Short mmCIF file of C-alpha atoms in Angstrom, two decimals:
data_model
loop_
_atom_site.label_atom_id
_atom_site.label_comp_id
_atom_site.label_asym_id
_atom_site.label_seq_id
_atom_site.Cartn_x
_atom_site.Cartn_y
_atom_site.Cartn_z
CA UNK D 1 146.42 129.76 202.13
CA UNK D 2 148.68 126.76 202.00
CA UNK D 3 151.60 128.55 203.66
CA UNK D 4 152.12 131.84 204.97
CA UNK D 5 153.58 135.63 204.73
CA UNK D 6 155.02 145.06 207.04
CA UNK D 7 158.14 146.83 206.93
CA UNK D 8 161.65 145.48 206.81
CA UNK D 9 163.15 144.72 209.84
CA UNK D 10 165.56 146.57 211.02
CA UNK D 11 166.81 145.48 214.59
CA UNK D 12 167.55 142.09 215.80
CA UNK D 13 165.41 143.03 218.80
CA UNK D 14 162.22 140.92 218.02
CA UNK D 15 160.11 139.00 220.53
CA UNK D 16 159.23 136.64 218.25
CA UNK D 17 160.56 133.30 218.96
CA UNK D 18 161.87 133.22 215.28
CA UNK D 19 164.86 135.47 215.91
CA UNK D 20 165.55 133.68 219.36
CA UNK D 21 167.21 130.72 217.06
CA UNK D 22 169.28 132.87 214.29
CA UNK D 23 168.68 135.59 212.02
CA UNK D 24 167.20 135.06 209.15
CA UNK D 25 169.05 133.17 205.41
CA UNK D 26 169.27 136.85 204.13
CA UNK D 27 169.44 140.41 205.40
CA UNK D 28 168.43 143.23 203.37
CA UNK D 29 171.78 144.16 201.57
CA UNK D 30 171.20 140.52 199.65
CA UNK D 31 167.87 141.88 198.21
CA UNK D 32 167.85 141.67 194.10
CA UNK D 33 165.42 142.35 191.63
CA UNK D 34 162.90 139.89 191.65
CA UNK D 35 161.92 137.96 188.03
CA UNK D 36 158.91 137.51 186.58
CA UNK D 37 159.54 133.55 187.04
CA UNK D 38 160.12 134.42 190.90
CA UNK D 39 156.77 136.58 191.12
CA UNK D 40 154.99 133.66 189.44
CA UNK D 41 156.54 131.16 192.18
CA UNK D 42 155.64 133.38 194.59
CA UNK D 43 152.00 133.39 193.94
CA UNK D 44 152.11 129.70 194.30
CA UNK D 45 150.35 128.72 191.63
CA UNK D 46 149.75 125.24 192.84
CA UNK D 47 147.46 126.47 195.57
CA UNK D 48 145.38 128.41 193.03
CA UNK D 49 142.82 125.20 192.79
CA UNK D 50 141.84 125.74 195.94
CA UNK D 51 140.19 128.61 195.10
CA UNK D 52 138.52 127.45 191.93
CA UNK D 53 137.02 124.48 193.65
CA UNK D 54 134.46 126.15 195.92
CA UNK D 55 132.91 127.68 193.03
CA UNK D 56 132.60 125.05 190.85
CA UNK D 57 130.22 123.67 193.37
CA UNK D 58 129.08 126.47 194.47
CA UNK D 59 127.81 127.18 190.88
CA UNK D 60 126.73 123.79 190.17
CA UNK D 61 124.33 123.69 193.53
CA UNK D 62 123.07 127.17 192.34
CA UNK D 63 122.02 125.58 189.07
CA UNK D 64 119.90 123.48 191.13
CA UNK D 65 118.25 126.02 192.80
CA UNK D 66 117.62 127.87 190.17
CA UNK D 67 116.43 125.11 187.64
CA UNK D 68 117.70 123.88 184.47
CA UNK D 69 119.21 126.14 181.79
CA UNK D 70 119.04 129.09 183.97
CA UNK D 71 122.64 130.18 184.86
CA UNK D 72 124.37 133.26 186.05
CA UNK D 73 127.90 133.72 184.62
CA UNK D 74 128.69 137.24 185.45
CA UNK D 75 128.10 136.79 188.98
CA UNK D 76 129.66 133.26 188.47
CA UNK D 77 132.81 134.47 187.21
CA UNK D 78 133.22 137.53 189.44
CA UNK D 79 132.87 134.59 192.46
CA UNK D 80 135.65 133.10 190.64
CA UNK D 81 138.01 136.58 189.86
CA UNK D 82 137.27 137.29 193.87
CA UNK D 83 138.13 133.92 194.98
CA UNK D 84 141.59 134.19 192.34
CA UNK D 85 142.47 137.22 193.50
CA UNK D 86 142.23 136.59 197.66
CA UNK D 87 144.40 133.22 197.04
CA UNK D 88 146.79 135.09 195.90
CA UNK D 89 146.98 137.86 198.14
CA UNK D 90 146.62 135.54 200.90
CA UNK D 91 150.16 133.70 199.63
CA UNK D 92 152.25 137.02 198.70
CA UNK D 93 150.72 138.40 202.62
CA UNK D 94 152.13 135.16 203.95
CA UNK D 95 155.34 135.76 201.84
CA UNK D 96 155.90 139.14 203.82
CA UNK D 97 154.75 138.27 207.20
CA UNK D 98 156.86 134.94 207.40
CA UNK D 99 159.57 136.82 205.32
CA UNK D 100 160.05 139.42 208.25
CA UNK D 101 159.34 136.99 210.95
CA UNK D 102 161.92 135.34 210.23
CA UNK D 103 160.38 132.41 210.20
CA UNK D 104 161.19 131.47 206.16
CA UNK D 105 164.84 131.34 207.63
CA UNK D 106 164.03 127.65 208.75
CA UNK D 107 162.26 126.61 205.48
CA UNK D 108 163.02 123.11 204.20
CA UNK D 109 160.77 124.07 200.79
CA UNK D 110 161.57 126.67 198.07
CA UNK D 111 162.98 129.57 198.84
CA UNK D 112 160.22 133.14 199.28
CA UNK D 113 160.44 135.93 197.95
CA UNK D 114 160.77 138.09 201.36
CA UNK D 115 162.56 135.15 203.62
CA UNK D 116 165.16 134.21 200.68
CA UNK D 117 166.07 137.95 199.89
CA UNK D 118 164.76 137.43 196.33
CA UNK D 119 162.40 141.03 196.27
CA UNK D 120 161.89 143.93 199.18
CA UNK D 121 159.72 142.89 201.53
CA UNK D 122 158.06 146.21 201.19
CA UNK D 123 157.02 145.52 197.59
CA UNK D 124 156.04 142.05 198.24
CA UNK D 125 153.64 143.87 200.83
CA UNK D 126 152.35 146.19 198.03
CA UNK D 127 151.34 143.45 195.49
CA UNK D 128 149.68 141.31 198.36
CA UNK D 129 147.74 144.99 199.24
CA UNK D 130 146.98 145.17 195.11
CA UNK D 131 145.29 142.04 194.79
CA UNK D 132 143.45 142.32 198.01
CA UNK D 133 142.32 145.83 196.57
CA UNK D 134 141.16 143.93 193.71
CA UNK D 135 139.26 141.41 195.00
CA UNK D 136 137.49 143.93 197.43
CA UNK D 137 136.21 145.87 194.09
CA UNK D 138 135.70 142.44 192.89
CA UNK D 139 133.36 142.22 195.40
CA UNK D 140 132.14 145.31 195.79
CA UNK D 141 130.68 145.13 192.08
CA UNK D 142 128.98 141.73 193.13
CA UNK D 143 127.48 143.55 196.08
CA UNK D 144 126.06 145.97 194.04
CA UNK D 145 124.44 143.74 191.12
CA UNK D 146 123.14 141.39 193.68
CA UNK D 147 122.16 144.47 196.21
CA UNK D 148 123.15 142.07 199.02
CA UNK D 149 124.41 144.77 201.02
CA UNK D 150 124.78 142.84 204.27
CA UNK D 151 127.93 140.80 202.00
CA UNK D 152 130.08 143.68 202.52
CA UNK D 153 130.56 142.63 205.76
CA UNK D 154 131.16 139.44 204.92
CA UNK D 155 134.00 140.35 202.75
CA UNK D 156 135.69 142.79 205.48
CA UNK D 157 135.90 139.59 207.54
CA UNK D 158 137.64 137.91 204.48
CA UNK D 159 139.85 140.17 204.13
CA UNK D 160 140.88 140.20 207.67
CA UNK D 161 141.18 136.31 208.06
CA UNK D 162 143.77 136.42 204.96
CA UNK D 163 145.63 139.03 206.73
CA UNK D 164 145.50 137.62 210.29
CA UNK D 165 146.62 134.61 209.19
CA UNK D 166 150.35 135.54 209.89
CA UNK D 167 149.57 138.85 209.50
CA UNK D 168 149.79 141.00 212.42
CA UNK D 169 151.28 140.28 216.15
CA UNK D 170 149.13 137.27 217.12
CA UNK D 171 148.83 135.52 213.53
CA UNK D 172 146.37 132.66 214.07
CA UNK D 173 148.19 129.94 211.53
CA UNK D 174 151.30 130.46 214.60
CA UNK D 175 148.46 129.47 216.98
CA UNK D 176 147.10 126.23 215.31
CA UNK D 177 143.84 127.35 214.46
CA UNK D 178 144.73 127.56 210.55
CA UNK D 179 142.88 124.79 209.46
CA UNK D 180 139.74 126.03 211.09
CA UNK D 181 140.34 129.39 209.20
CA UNK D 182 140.45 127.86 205.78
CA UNK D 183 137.55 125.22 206.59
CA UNK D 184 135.14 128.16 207.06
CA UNK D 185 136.35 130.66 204.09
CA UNK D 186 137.59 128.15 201.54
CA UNK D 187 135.07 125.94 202.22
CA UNK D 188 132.05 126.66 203.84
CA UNK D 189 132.08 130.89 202.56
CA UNK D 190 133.18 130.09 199.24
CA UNK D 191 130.99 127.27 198.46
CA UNK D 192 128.07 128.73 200.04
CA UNK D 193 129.03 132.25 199.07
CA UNK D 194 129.29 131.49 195.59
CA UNK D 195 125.52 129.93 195.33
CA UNK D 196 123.86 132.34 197.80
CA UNK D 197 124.90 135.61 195.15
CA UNK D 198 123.60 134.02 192.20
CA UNK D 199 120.18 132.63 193.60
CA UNK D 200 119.81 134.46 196.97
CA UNK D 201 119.86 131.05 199.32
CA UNK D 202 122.11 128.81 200.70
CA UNK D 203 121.03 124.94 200.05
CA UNK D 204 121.94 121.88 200.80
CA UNK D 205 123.77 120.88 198.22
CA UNK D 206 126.34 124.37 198.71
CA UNK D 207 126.80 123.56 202.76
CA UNK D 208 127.79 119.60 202.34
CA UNK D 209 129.89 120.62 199.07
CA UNK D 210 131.12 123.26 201.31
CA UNK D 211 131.94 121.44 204.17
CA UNK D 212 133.92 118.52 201.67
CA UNK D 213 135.65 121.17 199.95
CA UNK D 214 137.26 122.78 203.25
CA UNK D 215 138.02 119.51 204.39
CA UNK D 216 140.21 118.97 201.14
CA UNK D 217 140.99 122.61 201.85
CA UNK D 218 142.55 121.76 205.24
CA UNK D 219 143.91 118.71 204.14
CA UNK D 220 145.96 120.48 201.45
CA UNK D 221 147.49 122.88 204.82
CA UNK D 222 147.95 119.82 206.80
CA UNK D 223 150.60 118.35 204.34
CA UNK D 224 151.84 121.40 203.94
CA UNK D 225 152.52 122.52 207.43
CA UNK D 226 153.84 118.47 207.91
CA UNK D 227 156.41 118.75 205.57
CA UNK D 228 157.53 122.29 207.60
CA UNK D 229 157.15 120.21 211.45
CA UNK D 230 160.52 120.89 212.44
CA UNK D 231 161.44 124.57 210.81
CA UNK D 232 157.58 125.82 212.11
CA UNK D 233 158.79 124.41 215.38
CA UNK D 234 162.39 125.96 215.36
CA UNK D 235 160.65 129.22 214.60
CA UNK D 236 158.00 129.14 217.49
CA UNK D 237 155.40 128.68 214.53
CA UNK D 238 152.61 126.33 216.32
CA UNK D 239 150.34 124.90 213.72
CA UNK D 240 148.32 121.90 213.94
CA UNK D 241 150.80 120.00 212.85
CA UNK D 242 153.60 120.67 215.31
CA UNK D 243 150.81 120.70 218.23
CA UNK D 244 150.05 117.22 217.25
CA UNK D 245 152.93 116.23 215.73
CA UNK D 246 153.88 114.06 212.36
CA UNK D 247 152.09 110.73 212.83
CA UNK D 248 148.95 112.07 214.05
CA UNK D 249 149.13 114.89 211.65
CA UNK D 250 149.43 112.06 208.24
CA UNK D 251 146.59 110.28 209.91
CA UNK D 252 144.70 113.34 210.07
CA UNK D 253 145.44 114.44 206.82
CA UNK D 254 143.92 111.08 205.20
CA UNK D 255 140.86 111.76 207.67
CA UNK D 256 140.76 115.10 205.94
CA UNK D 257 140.96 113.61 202.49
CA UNK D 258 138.73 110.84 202.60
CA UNK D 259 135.53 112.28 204.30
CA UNK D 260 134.61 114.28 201.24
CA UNK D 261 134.16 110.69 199.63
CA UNK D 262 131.08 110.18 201.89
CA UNK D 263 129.74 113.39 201.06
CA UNK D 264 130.14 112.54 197.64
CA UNK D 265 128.28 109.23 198.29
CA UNK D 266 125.17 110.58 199.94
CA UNK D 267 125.15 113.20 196.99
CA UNK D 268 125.29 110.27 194.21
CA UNK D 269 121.90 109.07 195.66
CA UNK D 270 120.10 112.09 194.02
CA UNK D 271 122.56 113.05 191.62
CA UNK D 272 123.30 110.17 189.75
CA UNK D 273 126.25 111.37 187.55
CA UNK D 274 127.83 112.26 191.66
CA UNK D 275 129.61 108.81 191.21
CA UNK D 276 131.80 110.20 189.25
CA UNK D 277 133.30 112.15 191.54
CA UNK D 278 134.94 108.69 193.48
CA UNK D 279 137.08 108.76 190.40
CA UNK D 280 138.88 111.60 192.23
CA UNK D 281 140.46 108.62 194.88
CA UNK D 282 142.94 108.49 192.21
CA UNK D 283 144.17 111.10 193.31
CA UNK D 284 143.26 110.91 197.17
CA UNK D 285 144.26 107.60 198.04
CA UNK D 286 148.27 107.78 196.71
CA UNK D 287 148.25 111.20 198.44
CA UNK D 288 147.53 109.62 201.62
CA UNK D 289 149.85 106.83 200.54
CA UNK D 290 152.92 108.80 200.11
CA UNK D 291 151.62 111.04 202.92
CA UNK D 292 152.06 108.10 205.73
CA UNK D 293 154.73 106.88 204.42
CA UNK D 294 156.65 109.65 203.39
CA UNK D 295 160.27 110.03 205.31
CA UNK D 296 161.37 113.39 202.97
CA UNK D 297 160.13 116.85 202.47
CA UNK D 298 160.05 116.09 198.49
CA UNK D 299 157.61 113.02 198.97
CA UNK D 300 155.35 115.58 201.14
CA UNK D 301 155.10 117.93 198.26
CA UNK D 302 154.38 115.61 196.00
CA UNK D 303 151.39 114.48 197.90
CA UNK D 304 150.96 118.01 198.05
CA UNK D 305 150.64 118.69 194.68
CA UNK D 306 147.86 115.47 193.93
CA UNK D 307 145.62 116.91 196.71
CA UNK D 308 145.51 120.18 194.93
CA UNK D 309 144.69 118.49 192.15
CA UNK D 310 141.92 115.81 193.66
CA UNK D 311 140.50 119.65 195.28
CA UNK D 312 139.71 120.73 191.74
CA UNK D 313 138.78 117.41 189.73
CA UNK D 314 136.48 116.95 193.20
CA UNK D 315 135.10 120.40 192.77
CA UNK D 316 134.80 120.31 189.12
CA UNK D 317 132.97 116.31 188.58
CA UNK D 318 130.99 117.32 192.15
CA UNK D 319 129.67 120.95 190.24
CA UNK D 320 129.02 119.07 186.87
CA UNK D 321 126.76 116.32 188.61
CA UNK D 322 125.13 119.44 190.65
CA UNK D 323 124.60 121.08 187.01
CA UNK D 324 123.73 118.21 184.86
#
């Protein structure tokens, strides 16, 4: 999610605005094995909570539904392996796509594995296609122990969205509409998804902590794409961010990160122990801090790097107060 990435290029005749400004850092010929450090970056670990948030609420508001002391970890943790496994796919496609887009030739950030000639693009393309093979038996197996057959549909359109996303010749996240993307399947989907296949219903408690998890979801792209404003725009990459540009985008990004707060307030009227979860705002509020005034690409990943973390301590003291 939080950044972005069939065949290597082999003729400077592209259409894509990327190549219109200079070639890419690195042709083919500077292509070296990659470590197992680089394959670890590459997965971008830091993104990873993300993925764990959704269904530590998710779980939580299914403990509600299904009354104390009843649980469901199988289905519980294969939500969780699924969820794992689709992050990161999602960031090794996004690797590849950007890599031979030539887009990761204007990258401010760490260098990618397909963009900074570190491994073939055509192997980065195979491990993104592994995990998403994974998660879709992943999911598959949940299918069939929950016998909600009308899920496998559901997870086709996954599957697609992590692809699309710069995947293919009209990528979405090059169109703005990335934020929207990850609001419904990190947030809404994953939340939701994760309650409905262990009690068969979607409550209220797995919508609203759906709809504050994407929002920390998108919030976590937004300072991400900010820090990458002028390389997204030198490669004819439009996110939200260079469509609205930097100050709107740090105000937005604190709009993002903040909102989940009053979710978490109307919660702490039935769930008591939900007031924990405003401890997370010390994590929130010197993200949006740094965010505003940041003036340098390191700041912005910094601030990166505490919303990531609020995402998980919000998903994790949100699911407790669900469960407890």
């Amino acid at each position: 999610m939080s950044g972005a990435d069939a065949g290597t290029r082999t003729s400077g005749k592209s259409g894509h605005p990327a190549f219109k400004n200079g070639p890419p850092r690195k042709g083919p010929a500077a292509v070296k094995p990659a470590t197992a450090a680089d394959w670890i970056s590459g997965a971008r670990l830091r993104t990873l909570p993300l993925a764990v948030a959704p269904v530590l609420v998710g779980t939580g508001a299914a403990i509600v539904a299904s009354g104390p002391g009843i649980y469901h970890p199988v289905r519980a943790l294969l939500a969780l392996a699924i969820a794992l496994l689709l992050q990161i796919g999602v960031n090794y496609a996004n690797d590849y796509s950007d890599g031979i887009r030539g887009t990761d030739a204007f990258r401010v950030g760490p260098a990618r594995l397909t963009g900074g000639g570190v491994a073939n693009p055509r192997t980065v393309l195979r491990v993104a296609l592994v995990f998403f093979g994974l998660a879709a038996v992943g999911g598959v197996t949940l299918v069939v122990l929950t016998q909600y057959w009308w899920l496998l549909a559901v997870g086709v359109v996954a599957l697609a969205a992590a692809w699309f996303y710069t995947g293919g010749k009209k990528p979405y996240g090059y169109l703005g509409l990335g934020e929207l993307f990850v609001f419904v399947f990190f947030g809404l989907v994953a939340t939701a998804g994760t309650t409905y296949v262990q009690v068969g219903e979607f409550t209220t408690e797995s919508v609203l902590g759906g709809v504050a998890i994407g929002l920390i979801a998108c919030a976590v792209l937004m300072v991400n794409n900010l820090r990458d404003i002028v390389p997204d725009k030198a490669a004819g990459k439009r996110t939200l961010a260079v469509r609205i540009g930097s100050t709107a985008s740090r105000v937005v990004f604190c709009v993002f990160l903040l909102l989940p707060f009053v979710i978490a307030g109307f919660f702490s009227v039935f769930y008591p122990r939900g007031i924990f979860t405003f401890f997370v705002l010390l994590l929130a509020l010197p993200a949006c801090l740094i965010t505003i005034t940041a003036t340098s690409a390191k700041e912005l990943i910094l601030a990166l790097k505490l919303t990531s973390l609020a995402a998980l301590a919000y998903g994790l003291l949100l699911g407790l107060a669900f469960a407890f």
